[in-house]
Amino acid sequence: MLLREQQPTKTPSEPPGHYQRRLRRTFGNNVIIASTLCVDGSNGRSTCSGDSGGPLTIGSGGSRQLIGITSFGSAQGCQRGHPAGFARVTSFNSWIRARI
């Protein structure tokens, strides 16, 4: 069953690289690369098993923009406050455009 999770967008108050370091501690160095979009899960909401391939969008009202594709989350569960990783859509623009 596809569920929808809406979270507020906020300007990071943490120093640059904070969330990337947090993701590396959780998942290791090999998964955090330039094409990974890191999303904080500290509010107890994150990706769950079966979410892979799902959209990460931003926007308001009826206008949404796809910015990420769910890639990975913590094996400890989606409500543990761990960050998640999404494939950054802009990193694959040329590949996407060549196929549509």
Backbone as a chain_set.jsonl record, in Angstrom:
{"seq": "MLLREQQPTKTPSEPPGHYQRRLRRTFGNNVIIASTLCVDGSNGRSTCSGDSGGPLTIGSGGSRQLIGITSFGSAQGCQRGHPAGFARVTSFNSWIRARI", "coords": {"N": [[0.844, -1.167, 0.0], [0.608, 2.152, -0.888], [1.695, 4.872, 0.877], [1.503, 8.269, 2.016], [3.77, 10.691, 3.07], [4.161, 13.709, 4.584], [6.404, 16.272, 5.182], [7.677, 19.127, 6.853], [9.537, 21.629, 5.106], [12.701, 22.823, 5.854], [15.184, 25.248, 6.518], [18.458, 24.232, 6.911], [19.758, 24.27, 10.17], [21.979, 23.27, 11.079], [25.577, 22.9, 10.867], [27.305, 23.001, 7.642], [27.45, 19.867, 6.002], [26.675, 18.325, 8.179], [24.442, 16.485, 8.091], [25.299, 14.726, 6.119], [27.504, 13.578, 7.395], [26.167, 12.33, 9.466], [24.631, 10.454, 8.041], [26.736, 8.913, 6.985], [27.754, 7.774, 9.33], [25.632, 6.126, 9.959], [25.239, 4.503, 7.638], [27.691, 4.032, 6.388], [30.696, 4.822, 4.446], [30.579, 4.329, 1.669], [28.075, 4.712, 0.508], [27.292, 7.344, 0.451], [27.398, 9.652, -1.812], [27.955, 12.173, -4.36], [25.584, 12.139, -5.823], [23.655, 11.498, -4.02], [20.926, 12.477, -2.136], [20.466, 13.668, 0.994], [18.228, 13.108, 3.66], [16.887, 14.244, 6.631], [15.823, 12.338, 9.403], [15.054, 12.889, 11.951], [12.658, 13.582, 13.133], [11.351, 11.305, 13.617], [10.266, 10.141, 11.408], [10.744, 8.464, 8.435], [12.128, 6.752, 5.541], [10.6, 3.62, 4.792], [10.594, -0.008, 4.763], [10.093, -1.211, 1.531], [9.659, 1.236, 0.36], [11.455, 1.983, -1.593], [12.244, 3.524, -4.679], [10.157, 5.252, -4.622], [8.749, 8.629, -4.771], [10.398, 11.75, -3.912], [9.35, 14.839, -3.281], [9.069, 18.429, -3.696], [7.358, 21.476, -3.007], [4.317, 23.444, -3.126], [0.794, 23.706, -2.589], [-0.869, 22.837, -5.572], [1.335, 22.395, -7.108], [4.115, 20.466, -7.646], [7.491, 19.291, -7.477], [9.632, 16.824, -8.595], [12.374, 15.747, -6.829], [13.914, 13.738, -5.802], [14.516, 10.161, -5.652], [13.497, 7.491, -3.734], [16.009, 5.7, -2.162], [17.489, 4.38, -0.032], [17.185, 3.42, 3.447], [17.295, 3.133, 7.03], [17.956, -0.105, 8.351], [16.989, -0.555, 10.81], [14.465, 0.37, 11.06], [11.697, 2.551, 10.167], [10.827, 4.492, 11.911], [12.74, 5.335, 13.672], [14.244, 7.602, 13.689], [16.424, 7.856, 12.029], [18.455, 9.106, 9.316], [17.749, 9.224, 5.734], [18.495, 8.107, 2.376], [18.299, 9.436, -0.881], [18.133, 9.151, -4.425], [19.475, 11.742, -6.191], [17.676, 13.57, -8.395], [18.517, 15.552, -10.24], [21.123, 14.812, -10.721], [20.932, 12.897, -12.605], [19.804, 13.93, -14.864], [20.616, 14.098, -17.645], [20.636, 11.403, -18.417], [17.951, 10.714, -17.939], [16.594, 12.479, -19.714], [17.506, 11.481, -22.152], [16.018, 9.236, -22.42], [13.335, 9.788, -22.441]], "CA": [[0.0, 0.0, 0.0], [1.371, 3.391, -0.987], [1.318, 5.889, 1.851], [2.106, 9.572, 1.765], [4.333, 11.346, 4.249], [4.48, 15.11, 4.31], [7.24, 16.851, 6.215], [7.988, 20.529, 6.563], [10.854, 21.971, 4.586], [13.333, 23.79, 6.746], [16.564, 25.605, 6.23], [19.287, 23.57, 7.915], [20.406, 25.086, 11.193], [23.218, 22.568, 11.382], [26.684, 23.308, 9.997], [27.391, 22.248, 6.389], [27.985, 18.514, 6.112], [26.175, 17.631, 9.371], [23.598, 15.342, 7.76], [26.115, 13.757, 5.403], [28.275, 12.847, 8.41], [25.216, 11.472, 10.18], [24.345, 9.333, 7.149], [27.916, 8.054, 6.909], [27.814, 7.001, 10.573], [24.568, 5.125, 9.917], [25.282, 3.6, 6.487], [29.042, 3.818, 5.882], [31.224, 5.805, 3.498], [30.398, 4.001, 0.26], [26.741, 5.018, -0.017], [27.06, 8.783, 0.395], [28.135, 10.218, -2.929], [27.368, 13.447, -4.806], [24.229, 11.951, -6.35], [22.765, 11.136, -2.916], [20.271, 13.562, -1.425], [20.283, 13.218, 2.372], [17.033, 13.647, 4.302], [16.899, 14.05, 8.079], [14.69, 11.593, 9.928], [15.037, 13.087, 13.403], [11.296, 13.742, 13.637], [10.786, 9.972, 13.777], [9.653, 9.711, 10.151], [11.769, 8.237, 7.424], [11.727, 5.737, 4.584], [10.311, 2.306, 5.357], [10.764, -1.133, 3.858], [9.156, -1.151, 0.414], [9.561, 2.601, -0.176], [12.432, 2.217, -2.661], [11.664, 3.923, -5.956], [9.113, 6.254, -4.405], [9.17, 10.007, -5.032], [10.632, 12.812, -2.934], [8.961, 16.05, -4.004], [8.932, 19.683, -2.971], [6.384, 22.368, -3.612], [3.166, 23.783, -2.302], [-0.432, 23.727, -3.369], [-0.945, 21.792, -6.578], [2.574, 22.326, -7.881], [5.148, 19.654, -7.004], [8.651, 19.01, -8.311], [10.36, 15.628, -8.193], [13.79, 16.043, -6.587], [14.636, 12.54, -5.397], [13.9, 8.841, -5.725], [13.877, 6.761, -2.529], [17.071, 4.741, -2.413], [17.75, 3.531, 1.131], [16.918, 3.9, 4.799], [17.882, 2.303, 8.072], [17.399, -1.436, 8.569], [16.414, -0.561, 12.155], [13.065, 0.776, 10.99], [11.45, 3.889, 9.635], [10.434, 5.447, 12.942], [13.836, 5.39, 14.639], [14.921, 8.89, 13.629], [17.629, 7.803, 11.201], [18.325, 9.763, 8.01], [17.536, 8.358, 4.576], [19.167, 8.54, 1.16], [17.5, 9.487, -2.107], [18.886, 9.464, -5.64], [19.239, 13.138, -6.566], [17.195, 13.554, -9.779], [19.328, 16.419, -11.102], [22.36, 14.114, -11.069], [20.641, 11.956, -13.682], [19.016, 14.633, -15.885], [20.971, 13.737, -19.022], [20.187, 10.027, -18.624], [16.483, 10.756, -18.01], [16.189, 13.148, -20.968], [17.833, 10.612, -23.282], [15.095, 8.109, -22.455], [11.921, 10.194, -22.542]], "C": [[0.896, 1.238, 0.0], [0.826, 4.401, 0.011], [2.037, 7.178, 1.524], [2.577, 10.158, 3.083], [4.69, 12.763, 3.86], [5.261, 15.662, 5.483], [7.54, 18.29, 5.857], [9.395, 20.679, 6.005], [11.451, 23.008, 5.511], [14.749, 24.057, 6.286], [17.434, 24.974, 7.305], [19.914, 24.559, 8.89], [21.74, 24.467, 11.591], [24.323, 23.061, 10.456], [26.713, 22.465, 8.724], [28.025, 20.873, 6.61], [27.457, 17.713, 7.289], [25.403, 16.365, 9.008], [24.361, 14.291, 6.968], [26.947, 12.931, 6.383], [27.373, 11.882, 9.172], [24.852, 10.248, 9.33], [25.525, 8.38, 7.065], [28.057, 7.201, 8.17], [26.793, 5.87, 10.536], [24.807, 4.077, 8.839], [26.674, 3.317, 5.941], [29.42, 4.811, 4.797], [30.853, 5.552, 2.049], [29.045, 4.393, -0.312], [26.477, 6.505, -0.158], [27.974, 9.384, -0.658], [27.394, 11.466, -3.397], [25.936, 13.302, -5.311], [23.234, 11.507, -5.284], [22.235, 12.392, -2.242], [19.937, 13.042, -0.035], [19.062, 13.895, 2.983], [17.051, 13.256, 5.772], [15.656, 13.293, 8.517], [14.488, 11.816, 11.41], [13.648, 13.317, 13.976], [10.601, 12.393, 13.788], [10.085, 9.46, 12.534], [10.744, 9.585, 9.109], [11.25, 7.219, 6.421], [11.543, 4.404, 5.291], [10.595, 1.225, 4.324], [9.689, -1.071, 2.776], [9.016, 0.217, -0.213], [10.487, 2.856, -1.36], [11.744, 2.495, -3.989], [10.578, 4.969, -5.839], [9.645, 7.666, -4.552], [9.477, 10.813, -3.773], [10.368, 14.105, -3.694], [8.989, 17.26, -3.083], [7.901, 20.521, -3.698], [5.27, 22.684, -2.641], [1.944, 23.859, -3.197], [-0.454, 22.569, -4.349], [0.319, 21.613, -7.38], [3.645, 21.575, -7.097], [6.281, 19.434, -7.99], [9.368, 17.798, -7.741], [11.834, 15.982, -8.022], [14.593, 14.803, -6.217], [13.811, 11.283, -5.569], [14.413, 8.056, -4.519], [14.885, 5.674, -2.867], [17.29, 3.815, -1.215], [17.38, 4.235, 2.427], [17.536, 2.919, 5.781], [17.183, 0.953, 8.173], [16.746, -1.536, 9.943], [14.963, -0.106, 12.17], [12.897, 2.229, 10.627], [11.066, 4.911, 10.699], [11.493, 5.575, 14.032], [14.604, 6.696, 14.6], [16.196, 8.907, 12.817], [17.403, 8.538, 9.881], [18.12, 8.729, 6.908], [18.252, 8.949, 3.368], [18.255, 8.424, -0.049], [18.433, 9.753, -3.276], [18.491, 10.873, -6.065], [18.908, 13.198, -8.06], [18.074, 14.397, -10.696], [20.655, 15.773, -11.501], [22.183, 13.195, -12.269], [19.833, 12.593, -14.81], [19.343, 14.188, -17.303], [20.509, 12.32, -19.349], [18.668, 9.992, -18.789], [16.031, 11.345, -19.342], [16.471, 12.287, -22.199], [16.827, 9.473, -23.449], [13.623, 8.501, -22.521], [11.696, 11.098, -23.74]], "O": [[1.827, 1.345, 0.799], [-0.357, 4.74, -0.012], [3.059, 7.176, 0.837], [1.864, 10.121, 4.086], [5.44, 12.985, 2.909], [4.843, 15.54, 6.634], [7.647, 18.631, 4.679], [10.315, 19.954, 6.383], [10.78, 23.961, 5.905], [15.417, 23.184, 5.733], [17.174, 25.161, 8.494], [20.52, 25.553, 8.488], [22.522, 25.058, 12.336], [24.041, 23.584, 9.378], [26.207, 21.343, 8.714], [29.019, 20.746, 7.324], [27.76, 16.525, 7.397], [25.675, 15.295, 9.55], [24.108, 13.096, 7.12], [27.08, 11.718, 6.217], [27.768, 10.758, 9.481], [24.774, 9.133, 9.847], [25.338, 7.163, 7.073], [28.438, 6.033, 8.088], [27.062, 4.775, 11.03], [24.605, 2.888, 9.083], [26.824, 2.433, 5.098], [28.574, 5.548, 4.291], [30.818, 6.498, 1.262], [28.888, 4.402, -1.533], [25.521, 6.894, -0.829], [29.164, 9.595, -0.426], [26.32, 11.778, -2.884], [25.157, 14.251, -5.232], [22.093, 11.176, -5.603], [23.004, 13.26, -1.828], [19.197, 12.067, 0.095], [18.88, 15.105, 2.844], [17.211, 12.084, 6.114], [14.555, 13.581, 8.047], [13.821, 11.018, 12.068], [13.472, 13.255, 15.192], [9.401, 12.338, 14.057], [9.381, 8.452, 12.592], [11.562, 10.487, 8.928], [10.073, 6.862, 6.445], [12.238, 4.097, 6.26], [10.809, 1.52, 3.148], [8.508, -0.898, 3.079], [8.324, 0.36, -1.221], [10.319, 3.852, -2.064], [10.798, 1.809, -4.378], [10.126, 5.516, -6.845], [10.853, 7.888, -4.47], [8.893, 10.587, -2.714], [11.082, 14.429, -4.643], [8.94, 17.134, -1.86], [7.612, 20.291, -4.872], [5.279, 22.249, -1.49], [2.052, 24.053, -4.407], [-0.097, 21.445, -3.996], [0.371, 20.751, -8.258], [4.035, 21.999, -6.009], [6.059, 19.396, -9.201], [9.675, 17.75, -6.55], [12.472, 16.462, -8.959], [15.82, 14.812, -6.307], [12.582, 11.324, -5.626], [15.622, 7.965, -4.305], [14.65, 4.837, -3.739], [17.278, 2.594, -1.369], [17.277, 5.46, 2.494], [18.223, 1.979, 5.382], [15.957, 0.877, 8.089], [16.028, -2.497, 10.217], [14.302, -0.195, 13.204], [13.819, 3.035, 10.757], [10.99, 6.101, 10.396], [11.176, 5.886, 15.18], [15.525, 6.89, 15.393], [16.972, 9.859, 12.898], [16.278, 8.586, 9.384], [18.291, 7.528, 7.118], [18.573, 10.137, 3.34], [17.535, 7.439, -0.213], [19.41, 10.49, -3.143], [17.313, 11.159, -6.274], [19.764, 12.909, -8.896], [18.348, 13.988, -11.824], [21.246, 16.15, -12.513], [23.161, 12.763, -12.878], [19.241, 11.884, -15.624], [18.432, 13.926, -18.088], [20.036, 12.069, -20.458], [18.156, 9.314, -19.68], [15.178, 10.77, -20.019], [15.739, 12.364, -23.185], [16.788, 8.822, -24.492], [12.757, 7.635, -22.643], [10.571, 11.535, -23.981]]}, "num_chains": 1, "name": "protein.A"}
